[in-house]
């Protein structure tokens, strides 16, 4: 058993958990650097197996830093990349070859003859021979010394999708529909994502002498836990890494959060019980034995590894009542605090009233999806609600929407001006021409992006109108990192930070709502969250921070578990309907094709389902039965 502590007893391969992806990447880069230097000193080469995608970007940045600042040379390094999309030339913006050049190869002294990436242009009929040649090249180089991996949500490593065998070698494969959907944003639409790829096999990967799999963000947490804790199975290819003599999963806290030692620590050893862990355990127990909290008995606790919790905080009836009251006190119809009421047991303070509330929305629909009902309540209860849209969201607008908007602008201009073209009309005409000249995978021009951003602005305004938030309180920051960036490759800088800090200084909020702190660090939401956090840290001495609270909301796809909720805002059936009507205003974000698969639900359906599910969870715990609930966690300022 590779576990190095009792709490890791369910882990079938070694896991290392770091505070964040940067720290983890620094550690792995240091390890690679040591290997490269050791081999260089012995006059030998080292063979690295490399991955693409958002996960290893930080690792490559660290290696480049070591090259620039500490003279790390890659002259003795030979590289083999895991995979490449079939059909893409190396110059294509989404080709893995180009990705590697831009993210790593172009910045270090790696000899180009030492670089190997499968060719996406190999004709189908020649793929088998080309794949065999790739395997032979790896063998001729002496085999892979150090293999870097990421993991896909299907559990793929490389592009070895479920069903890949342990023995599989480099070959042409068909991509899973979830993998294609995850790549849809990069390719500006799922239809543009290639259907096939060339990938090293699981067997090729297992032949590497050392394997390090990296994973960041909570979207990977579930698949990581399965790969680490479930028996190996071909239906989850990453689990086939179990049993390799030198394999580790290097994780940030969010990606590790579904491992038993973090999620249900009481099942794998003694727990230092505090108020929070007791609440999590009791909520879990109530769900597991399907009894409301107040009906749990001593045997339920002792039979589920919580005898020590009873000894410390029991007996059951006392613990139950305490947890029940804690959960009960999270519920409030007054998310901004109830004026002139005793607030001892309320999640939010009564005064000041009204409050200045600042909602940060990474893209222009995150606010409504995550907290549309609460937004409306806050406005109805007289608070001054300002919403700051951090990015324009223009990367997520389909061309067809932009074409319609350009046509509309032309028509409006035409009917208003007769034959004299206004500047707005000329702009629309140019965008129209640019859209028509654009091939499906071309990047948008700056003017197309501007028009797409305006579409999202107006959808956001419509959604806020539906939520009764006055237009003069809305801020569109259009942060520059997003405007010049691409998905997964955003590089925020001081201008972004200053823009966020300026809104805080202007609004001087009593309440802040934000999201994204557990996301994959390369996502828009996580980049935005880090900017908000940095701006808050920078403004820590500002007088307004003394009377301000931070509340964290969540996307509908990953709602808070009731044990994590500090404020639960119930929505009546009518309020839920109004929220969905507000979500509907984000028309460009509606699916372009009808979808039957529930896992491909539309955003409004996901929001509806998740708010109803939270309400059902509260009901099952023995609390009041509401139609829907939006949950928030209190954050540290
Ligand atoms: C990339 C690769 C894939 C990715 C995986 C995760 O070369 O082989 O297995 O590692 O799809 O992608 P990201 O890192 O973008 O989440």
XYZ file of C-alpha atoms and ligand atoms in Angstrom:
653
model
C 0.000 0.000 0.000
C 1.624 3.307 -1.033
C -0.235 5.325 1.628
C 2.114 7.101 3.990
C -0.421 7.798 6.725
C -3.516 6.121 8.170
C -5.721 8.783 6.637
C -4.473 7.735 3.176
C -5.402 4.087 3.627
C -7.964 4.200 0.815
C -5.509 5.744 -1.622
C -4.134 3.193 -4.013
C -1.371 5.431 -5.284
C 0.634 8.271 -3.764
C -0.953 11.687 -3.625
C 0.672 14.982 -2.686
C -1.504 17.964 -1.910
C -0.288 21.569 -2.146
C -1.896 24.839 -1.123
C -2.220 25.868 -4.751
C -1.229 24.981 -8.300
C 1.701 27.410 -8.313
C 3.332 25.849 -5.298
C 2.762 22.346 -6.696
C 4.166 23.328 -10.098
C 7.242 24.876 -8.463
C 7.879 21.612 -6.660
C 7.558 19.456 -9.805
C 9.666 21.885 -11.860
C 12.373 21.627 -9.191
C 12.259 17.862 -9.437
C 12.597 17.928 -13.231
C 15.423 20.476 -12.999
C 17.309 18.232 -10.563
C 16.988 15.282 -12.940
C 18.101 17.352 -15.951
C 21.143 18.680 -14.055
C 22.088 15.278 -12.677
C 22.055 13.782 -16.180
C 23.918 16.746 -17.640
C 26.635 16.318 -15.005
C 26.965 12.673 -16.058
C 27.010 13.664 -19.737
C 23.701 11.914 -20.386
C 20.390 12.902 -21.909
C 17.058 12.849 -20.111
C 13.785 11.956 -21.832
C 10.676 13.870 -20.760
C 7.117 12.890 -21.659
C 5.069 16.098 -21.875
C 1.400 17.032 -21.745
C -0.576 20.006 -23.035
C -3.840 21.593 -21.833
C -4.237 24.140 -19.062
C -2.805 21.965 -16.296
C 0.932 21.983 -17.144
C 1.084 25.654 -18.177
C 2.323 26.679 -14.709
C 4.925 23.934 -14.756
C 6.275 25.200 -18.075
C 6.362 28.758 -16.742
C 8.439 27.541 -13.812
C 10.838 25.641 -16.080
C 11.249 28.733 -18.254
C 11.944 30.773 -15.112
C 14.596 28.257 -14.017
C 16.158 28.477 -17.478
C 16.245 32.287 -17.419
C 17.101 32.921 -13.812
C 19.091 29.904 -12.765
C 20.741 28.868 -16.005
C 18.933 25.542 -16.300
C 19.846 24.211 -19.739
C 17.637 21.870 -21.741
C 20.404 21.022 -24.202
C 20.517 17.428 -22.962
C 16.711 17.005 -22.925
C 14.684 14.952 -25.397
C 10.887 15.365 -25.311
C 7.930 13.306 -26.457
C 4.466 14.798 -26.282
C 1.528 12.647 -25.384
C -0.856 13.551 -28.146
C -2.102 15.729 -30.978
C -5.504 16.395 -32.549
C -5.864 14.544 -35.813
C -6.341 16.831 -38.777
C -4.719 19.937 -37.297
C -1.589 21.406 -38.868
C 1.156 22.421 -36.406
C 0.356 26.081 -37.075
C -3.295 25.767 -36.050
C -4.042 27.860 -32.935
C -5.357 24.793 -31.097
C -2.711 22.320 -32.264
C -0.703 20.834 -29.428
C 2.496 21.374 -31.374
C 1.830 25.098 -31.508
C 0.798 25.092 -27.864
C 4.119 23.519 -26.886
C 6.100 25.984 -28.974
C 4.318 28.966 -27.426
C 4.164 27.716 -23.863
C 7.586 26.100 -23.566
C 9.841 25.190 -26.486
C 10.269 28.746 -27.843
C 11.547 29.979 -24.478
C 14.276 27.458 -23.673
C 17.389 26.039 -25.327
C 15.864 22.674 -26.181
C 17.343 21.583 -29.541
C 14.528 21.329 -32.081
C 15.806 17.929 -33.242
C 15.064 16.611 -29.719
C 11.370 17.575 -29.854
C 8.739 14.981 -30.770
C 5.017 15.675 -31.071
C 2.754 13.273 -33.013
C 1.843 14.807 -36.353
C -1.816 15.735 -36.701
C -1.490 15.624 -40.466
C -0.629 11.955 -40.839
C -3.174 10.512 -43.321
C -5.436 7.928 -41.741
C -4.000 5.151 -43.867
C -0.509 5.926 -42.600
C -1.417 6.447 -38.961
C -0.578 2.922 -37.831
C 2.953 3.081 -39.248
C 3.480 6.612 -37.912
C 2.387 5.509 -34.436
C 4.767 2.560 -34.521
C 7.555 4.903 -35.578
C 6.718 7.157 -32.587
C 6.984 4.170 -30.236
C 10.305 3.212 -31.825
C 11.641 6.756 -31.441
C 10.788 6.647 -27.721
C 12.543 3.293 -27.363
C 15.569 4.501 -29.360
C 15.854 7.508 -27.049
C 16.121 5.098 -24.127
C 12.491 5.259 -22.926
C 10.763 8.057 -21.023
C 12.424 9.004 -17.742
C 9.799 11.412 -16.454
C 6.221 11.534 -17.732
C 4.044 14.563 -16.963
C 0.288 13.973 -17.190
C -2.944 15.902 -16.779
C -6.327 14.213 -16.372
C -9.552 14.795 -18.284
C -12.996 14.684 -16.682
C -13.593 11.316 -18.387
C -10.520 10.016 -16.551
C -8.444 10.120 -19.716
C -4.666 10.443 -19.656
C -3.241 11.523 -22.965
C -6.297 10.940 -25.124
C -6.808 7.432 -23.768
C -10.538 7.612 -23.285
C -12.594 5.111 -21.244
C -12.206 1.673 -22.763
C -8.471 2.067 -23.450
C -6.566 -1.000 -22.337
C -3.549 -1.185 -20.071
C -1.531 -2.551 -22.997
C -2.560 0.116 -25.529
C 0.260 1.854 -27.413
C 0.439 4.976 -29.572
C -2.558 4.996 -31.927
C -5.330 6.972 -33.597
C -8.358 7.292 -31.258
C -11.869 8.755 -31.241
C -12.528 11.483 -28.658
C -15.253 11.116 -26.026
C -18.214 13.530 -26.277
C -17.452 15.029 -22.824
C -13.843 15.649 -23.872
C -15.046 17.361 -27.028
C -17.439 19.495 -25.021
C -14.671 20.493 -22.614
C -12.622 21.605 -25.636
C -15.550 23.452 -27.261
C -14.673 26.867 -25.822
C -11.104 26.630 -27.107
C -12.366 25.764 -30.559
C -15.116 28.409 -30.500
C -17.832 25.761 -30.721
C -18.102 22.010 -30.283
C -18.645 21.473 -33.995
C -15.068 22.644 -34.626
C -13.456 20.195 -32.196
C -11.707 17.366 -34.066
C -13.231 13.939 -33.563
C -9.952 12.040 -33.535
C -6.500 12.318 -32.055
C -3.198 10.490 -32.024
C -2.149 9.571 -28.515
C 0.479 7.559 -26.703
C -1.217 4.494 -25.220
C -1.721 3.645 -21.557
C 0.978 1.005 -22.030
C 3.355 3.626 -23.463
C 2.732 5.850 -20.441
C 3.159 2.957 -18.002
C 6.563 2.209 -19.560
C 7.873 5.571 -18.297
C 10.219 5.263 -15.351
C 8.526 7.984 -13.289
C 5.015 9.370 -13.744
C 3.630 12.558 -12.188
C -0.005 13.407 -12.819
C -1.047 16.990 -12.086
C -4.600 18.147 -11.371
C -5.992 21.510 -10.280
C -9.450 22.766 -9.376
C -12.611 21.197 -8.074
C -13.858 20.131 -11.504
C -11.174 17.423 -11.384
C -11.855 16.409 -7.756
C -14.325 13.635 -8.456
C -12.366 11.923 -11.230
C -9.148 12.204 -9.187
C -10.809 10.521 -6.190
C -12.080 7.700 -8.385
C -8.696 7.165 -10.045
C -6.960 7.131 -6.663
C -9.416 5.212 -4.504
C -11.351 2.859 -6.776
C -9.950 -0.406 -8.131
C -8.249 0.040 -11.496
C -10.579 -0.165 -14.459
C -10.360 0.478 -18.156
C -13.455 2.620 -17.867
C -11.305 5.157 -15.988
C -7.910 5.014 -17.710
C -6.090 7.151 -15.095
C -6.838 4.422 -12.542
C -4.636 2.084 -14.594
C -1.660 4.064 -13.309
C -2.130 2.259 -9.981
C 0.510 -0.374 -9.625
C 3.219 1.570 -11.464
C 6.353 1.506 -9.335
C 6.903 5.282 -9.342
C 3.701 7.261 -9.851
C 2.345 10.259 -7.925
C -0.689 12.489 -8.216
C 0.268 16.086 -7.427
C -2.850 18.059 -6.541
C -4.022 21.413 -5.308
C -6.489 21.427 -2.409
C -9.552 21.778 -4.613
C -8.604 18.800 -6.814
C -7.925 16.732 -3.689
C -11.170 17.692 -1.979
C -13.088 14.517 -2.870
C -10.444 12.170 -1.454
C -11.839 10.407 1.594
C -9.208 11.865 3.898
C -10.520 15.361 3.162
C -14.167 14.690 2.420
C -14.992 12.092 5.065
C -11.927 11.975 7.327
C -13.849 10.144 10.066
C -13.942 7.073 7.820
C -10.159 6.779 7.706
C -8.895 7.574 11.165
C -9.143 9.802 14.186
C -10.385 13.325 13.565
C -9.627 16.473 15.517
C -13.229 17.514 15.883
C -14.153 21.149 15.683
C -17.465 22.862 15.002
C -17.095 22.649 11.228
C -15.986 19.026 10.999
C -18.774 18.021 13.397
C -21.323 19.758 11.186
C -19.950 18.107 8.049
C -19.980 14.699 9.727
C -23.533 15.011 11.054
C -24.872 16.231 7.704
C -23.109 13.338 5.968
C -24.464 10.863 8.538
C -27.996 12.142 8.130
C -27.735 11.674 4.372
C -26.079 8.290 4.637
C -28.609 6.741 7.025
C -31.443 8.746 5.460
C -32.704 10.203 8.716
C -33.281 13.836 9.634
C -30.639 15.225 12.006
C -32.926 15.188 15.038
C -33.623 11.469 14.590
C -30.000 10.300 14.594
C -29.192 7.975 17.499
C -25.937 6.970 19.192
C -25.706 3.745 17.153
C -25.782 5.704 13.891
C -22.684 7.576 15.026
C -20.804 4.585 16.415
C -21.518 2.452 13.357
C -20.065 5.141 11.063
C -16.708 5.846 12.649
C -17.880 8.734 14.836
C -17.784 7.231 18.319
C -15.130 9.771 19.321
C -17.335 12.620 18.156
C -20.016 11.393 20.559
C -17.477 11.114 23.352
C -16.290 14.655 22.759
C -19.493 16.435 21.829
C -22.321 13.939 22.496
C -24.616 12.401 23.463
C -26.415 12.221 20.141
C -29.494 14.224 21.131
C -27.371 17.154 22.345
C -25.122 17.115 19.291
C -28.134 16.772 16.994
C -29.884 19.775 18.479
C -26.751 21.887 18.253
C -26.167 21.032 14.587
C -29.858 21.406 13.792
C -29.816 24.908 15.271
C -26.663 25.813 13.379
C -28.264 24.702 10.119
C -31.515 26.437 11.006
C -29.661 29.687 11.635
C -28.166 29.657 8.150
C -31.631 30.199 6.659
C -32.647 33.778 6.050
C -34.989 35.626 3.758
C -32.901 38.754 4.501
C -29.566 38.238 2.747
C -28.588 41.848 3.460
C -29.573 41.529 7.124
C -32.970 42.222 8.685
C -33.200 45.841 9.837
C -34.103 46.435 13.484
C -34.119 42.715 14.258
C -32.044 40.753 16.758
C -29.239 39.437 14.581
C -27.505 37.211 17.151
C -28.376 34.091 15.185
C -28.686 35.549 11.729
C -26.024 35.025 9.067
C -25.877 38.725 8.204
C -25.841 41.729 10.557
C -28.896 43.996 10.823
C -27.083 47.278 10.387
C -26.199 49.272 8.501
C -29.371 49.274 6.493
C -29.531 49.713 3.596
C -26.143 48.212 2.703
C -23.896 48.940 -0.243
C -23.634 45.548 -1.906
C -21.044 44.730 -4.569
C -21.490 41.586 -6.647
C -18.503 40.458 -8.702
C -19.495 38.432 -11.734
C -16.562 36.927 -13.702
C -18.574 36.696 -16.931
C -21.911 38.394 -17.573
C -24.290 35.647 -16.395
C -22.435 34.121 -13.467
C -24.224 36.533 -11.118
C -27.725 35.570 -12.199
C -26.951 31.854 -12.444
C -25.335 31.672 -9.030
C -27.420 34.166 -7.050
C -30.201 35.586 -9.214
C -32.857 35.080 -6.520
C -30.733 36.692 -3.831
C -29.862 39.630 -6.090
C -33.520 40.383 -6.552
C -34.183 40.083 -2.827
C -31.352 42.424 -1.996
C -32.723 44.994 -4.428
C -36.305 44.553 -3.184
C -35.150 45.005 0.401
C -33.746 48.399 -0.439
C -30.020 47.727 -0.614
C -27.828 49.574 -3.078
C -26.790 46.655 -5.248
C -23.944 47.227 -7.713
C -22.856 44.486 -10.067
C -19.336 44.536 -11.521
C -18.919 42.374 -14.611
C -15.236 41.643 -14.645
C -14.876 40.379 -18.196
C -16.830 41.113 -21.334
C -17.546 37.415 -21.944
C -17.192 38.011 -25.690
C -15.308 34.739 -26.293
C -18.513 32.820 -25.579
C -20.727 34.490 -28.194
C -21.460 32.474 -31.354
C -20.785 34.170 -34.689
C -24.415 33.891 -35.704
C -25.476 36.122 -32.774
C -22.901 38.709 -33.796
C -24.086 38.601 -37.378
C -27.662 39.215 -36.262
C -26.568 42.120 -34.087
C -24.545 43.631 -36.932
C -27.546 43.307 -39.261
C -29.791 44.920 -36.690
C -27.379 47.820 -36.202
C -27.214 48.281 -39.969
C -30.983 48.290 -40.275
C -31.385 50.730 -37.400
C -28.732 52.999 -38.866
C -30.270 52.773 -42.282
C -33.780 53.562 -41.167
C -32.566 56.472 -39.026
C -30.121 58.004 -41.482
C -31.442 57.231 -44.887
C -28.432 56.961 -47.157
C -25.832 58.683 -44.905
C -23.896 55.991 -43.071
C -23.383 56.820 -39.377
C -20.154 55.739 -37.617
C -22.173 53.014 -35.866
C -23.459 51.797 -39.194
C -19.974 51.679 -40.680
C -18.753 49.761 -37.642
C -21.581 47.234 -38.081
C -20.815 46.919 -41.782
C -17.144 46.237 -41.074
C -17.945 43.620 -38.443
C -20.391 41.998 -40.815
C -17.757 41.761 -43.527
C -15.191 40.402 -41.060
C -17.622 37.751 -39.857
C -18.386 36.703 -43.393
C -14.702 36.425 -44.229
C -13.996 34.366 -41.124
C -13.271 30.631 -41.415
C -14.835 28.531 -38.609
C -11.629 28.251 -36.586
C -10.236 31.733 -37.155
C -9.819 33.979 -34.162
C -12.224 36.915 -33.918
C -10.985 40.317 -34.986
C -10.884 43.024 -32.343
C -14.045 44.586 -33.782
C -15.936 41.290 -33.781
C -14.955 40.811 -30.147
C -16.140 44.318 -29.355
C -19.556 43.675 -30.877
C -19.829 40.318 -29.112
C -18.972 42.040 -25.829
C -21.756 44.557 -26.434
C -24.222 41.724 -26.987
C -23.339 40.284 -23.606
C -23.509 43.710 -21.977
C -27.027 44.193 -23.150
C -28.070 40.727 -22.102
C -26.634 41.428 -18.657
C -28.537 44.713 -18.495
C -31.760 42.930 -19.468
C -31.203 40.264 -16.823
C -30.603 42.926 -14.172
C -33.678 44.859 -15.299
C -35.634 41.662 -14.734
C -34.064 41.539 -11.265
C -34.879 45.216 -10.591
C -31.267 46.385 -10.324
C -30.963 49.965 -11.630
C -28.720 50.327 -14.682
C -26.601 53.096 -13.147
C -25.195 50.671 -10.597
C -23.764 48.315 -13.178
C -20.057 48.352 -14.016
C -18.566 46.665 -17.066
C -14.861 46.352 -16.384
C -13.920 44.506 -19.602
C -10.693 43.460 -17.884
C -7.764 43.572 -20.316
C -6.443 40.086 -19.471
C -9.563 38.632 -21.059
C -9.620 40.956 -24.056
C -6.102 40.030 -25.100
C -6.297 36.413 -23.937
C -7.509 33.024 -24.930
C -9.215 30.399 -22.830
C -6.771 28.615 -20.507
C -3.967 31.036 -21.314
C -4.919 34.224 -19.510
C -2.177 36.371 -18.024
C -3.607 39.068 -15.757
C -1.429 42.018 -14.823
C -1.417 45.174 -12.788
C -3.965 46.963 -15.014
C -6.522 44.247 -14.216
C -5.820 44.522 -10.525
C -6.117 48.302 -10.551
C -9.497 48.126 -12.272
C -10.856 45.758 -9.611
C -9.355 47.820 -6.799
C -10.937 50.958 -8.276
C -14.464 49.497 -8.104
C -13.933 48.486 -4.500
C -12.674 51.947 -3.638
C -15.610 53.551 -5.445
C -18.389 51.410 -3.951
C -16.878 50.885 -0.459
C -19.160 47.879 -0.012
C -20.671 46.541 3.205
C -21.186 43.210 1.488
C -19.263 41.574 -1.338
C -20.435 38.554 -3.299
C -17.834 36.696 -5.373
C -17.201 33.325 -6.972
C -14.412 31.205 -8.444
C -12.116 30.427 -5.527
C -12.096 26.659 -6.097
C -11.984 26.706 -9.867
C -9.198 25.462 -12.085
C -6.690 28.340 -11.746
C -6.649 28.926 -15.500
C -10.427 29.461 -15.728
C -11.947 32.918 -16.122
C -13.706 32.568 -12.757
C -10.483 31.655 -10.930
C -8.428 34.419 -12.576
C -11.152 36.890 -11.583
C -11.334 35.536 -8.047
C -7.586 35.932 -7.612
C -7.809 39.533 -8.766
C -10.644 40.205 -6.299
C -8.672 38.556 -3.520
C -5.525 40.503 -4.333
C -7.455 43.757 -4.561
C -9.041 43.038 -1.186
C -5.658 42.273 0.332
C -4.226 45.453 -1.163
C -7.124 47.499 0.216
C -7.069 45.888 3.632
C -6.383 49.140 5.425
C -9.195 51.055 3.754
C -11.754 52.156 6.396
C -14.688 50.478 4.612
C -13.130 47.006 5.080
C -13.794 47.253 8.811
C -17.502 46.880 8.185
C -17.639 44.536 5.212
C -18.454 40.878 4.759
C -17.530 38.553 1.928
C -19.977 35.921 0.660
C -19.007 33.215 -1.794
C -21.536 31.975 -4.319
C -21.248 28.986 -6.625
C -22.065 27.981 -10.174
C -25.180 25.806 -10.503
C -23.043 22.866 -11.589
C -21.275 22.786 -8.214
C -23.567 24.109 -5.477
C -22.439 24.199 -1.861
C -23.213 21.157 0.200
C -25.531 22.133 3.127
C -22.696 21.517 5.600
C -20.669 24.229 3.842
C -23.450 26.821 3.687
C -23.352 29.795 6.070
C -26.285 31.609 4.492
C -29.189 29.837 2.792
C -31.628 32.116 0.982
C -34.927 30.376 0.256
C -36.733 31.172 -2.986
C -40.465 30.802 -3.418
C -41.706 29.067 -6.585
C -42.453 32.514 -8.031
C -38.985 33.824 -7.187
C -37.420 30.797 -8.835
C -39.465 31.437 -11.969
C -38.362 35.082 -11.979
C -34.756 34.007 -11.630
C -35.111 31.701 -14.605
C -36.692 34.503 -16.605
C -33.648 36.627 -15.796
C -31.297 33.821 -16.908
C -33.277 33.645 -20.144
C -32.129 37.166 -20.981
C -28.658 35.756 -21.678
C -29.893 34.635 -25.061
C -26.504 34.249 -26.731
C -25.627 31.645 -24.116
C -28.556 29.387 -24.916
C -27.621 26.154 -26.607
C -27.498 26.502 -30.380
C -28.861 23.004 -30.865
C -31.539 21.137 -28.882
C -29.972 18.720 -26.398
C -31.485 15.562 -24.980
C -28.690 14.351 -22.696
C -29.243 15.614 -19.106
C -25.529 16.094 -18.577
C -25.713 18.662 -21.381
C -28.512 20.643 -19.794
C -28.916 24.326 -20.462
C -27.716 26.789 -17.831
C -31.232 27.708 -16.662
C -32.072 24.038 -16.195
C -28.918 23.515 -14.174
C -29.709 26.535 -11.981
C -33.290 25.368 -11.467
C -32.198 21.818 -10.611
C -29.412 22.876 -8.274
C -31.501 25.375 -6.265
C -34.278 22.814 -5.909
C -31.776 20.131 -4.879
C -30.343 22.335 -2.106
C -33.883 22.897 -0.809
C -34.515 19.153 -0.857
C -31.271 18.603 1.056
C -32.394 21.019 3.783
C -35.764 19.293 3.908
C -34.156 15.848 4.223
C -32.035 17.147 7.119
C -35.322 17.900 8.889
C -35.449 21.638 8.243
C -38.262 23.559 6.586
C -39.312 22.491 3.118
C -38.743 25.281 0.599
C -39.102 25.224 -3.191
C -35.510 26.298 -3.806
C -32.478 27.639 -1.957
C -29.392 29.615 -2.977
C -26.464 28.866 -0.682
C -23.485 31.064 0.262
C -20.378 30.522 2.290
C -18.819 33.278 4.339
C -15.341 34.124 3.108
C -12.459 35.655 5.026
C -11.693 39.244 4.063
C -2.997 16.816 -23.023
C -3.650 15.569 -22.626
C -4.935 15.537 -21.878
C -5.056 16.634 -20.815
C -6.420 16.563 -20.142
C -6.617 17.689 -19.153
O -1.795 16.541 -23.687
O -3.139 14.573 -22.952
O -5.053 14.288 -21.261
O -4.040 16.479 -19.878
O -7.419 16.631 -21.097
O -6.686 18.912 -19.823
P -6.599 20.290 -19.036
O -5.230 20.329 -18.441
O -6.748 21.340 -20.084
O -7.666 20.278 -18.007
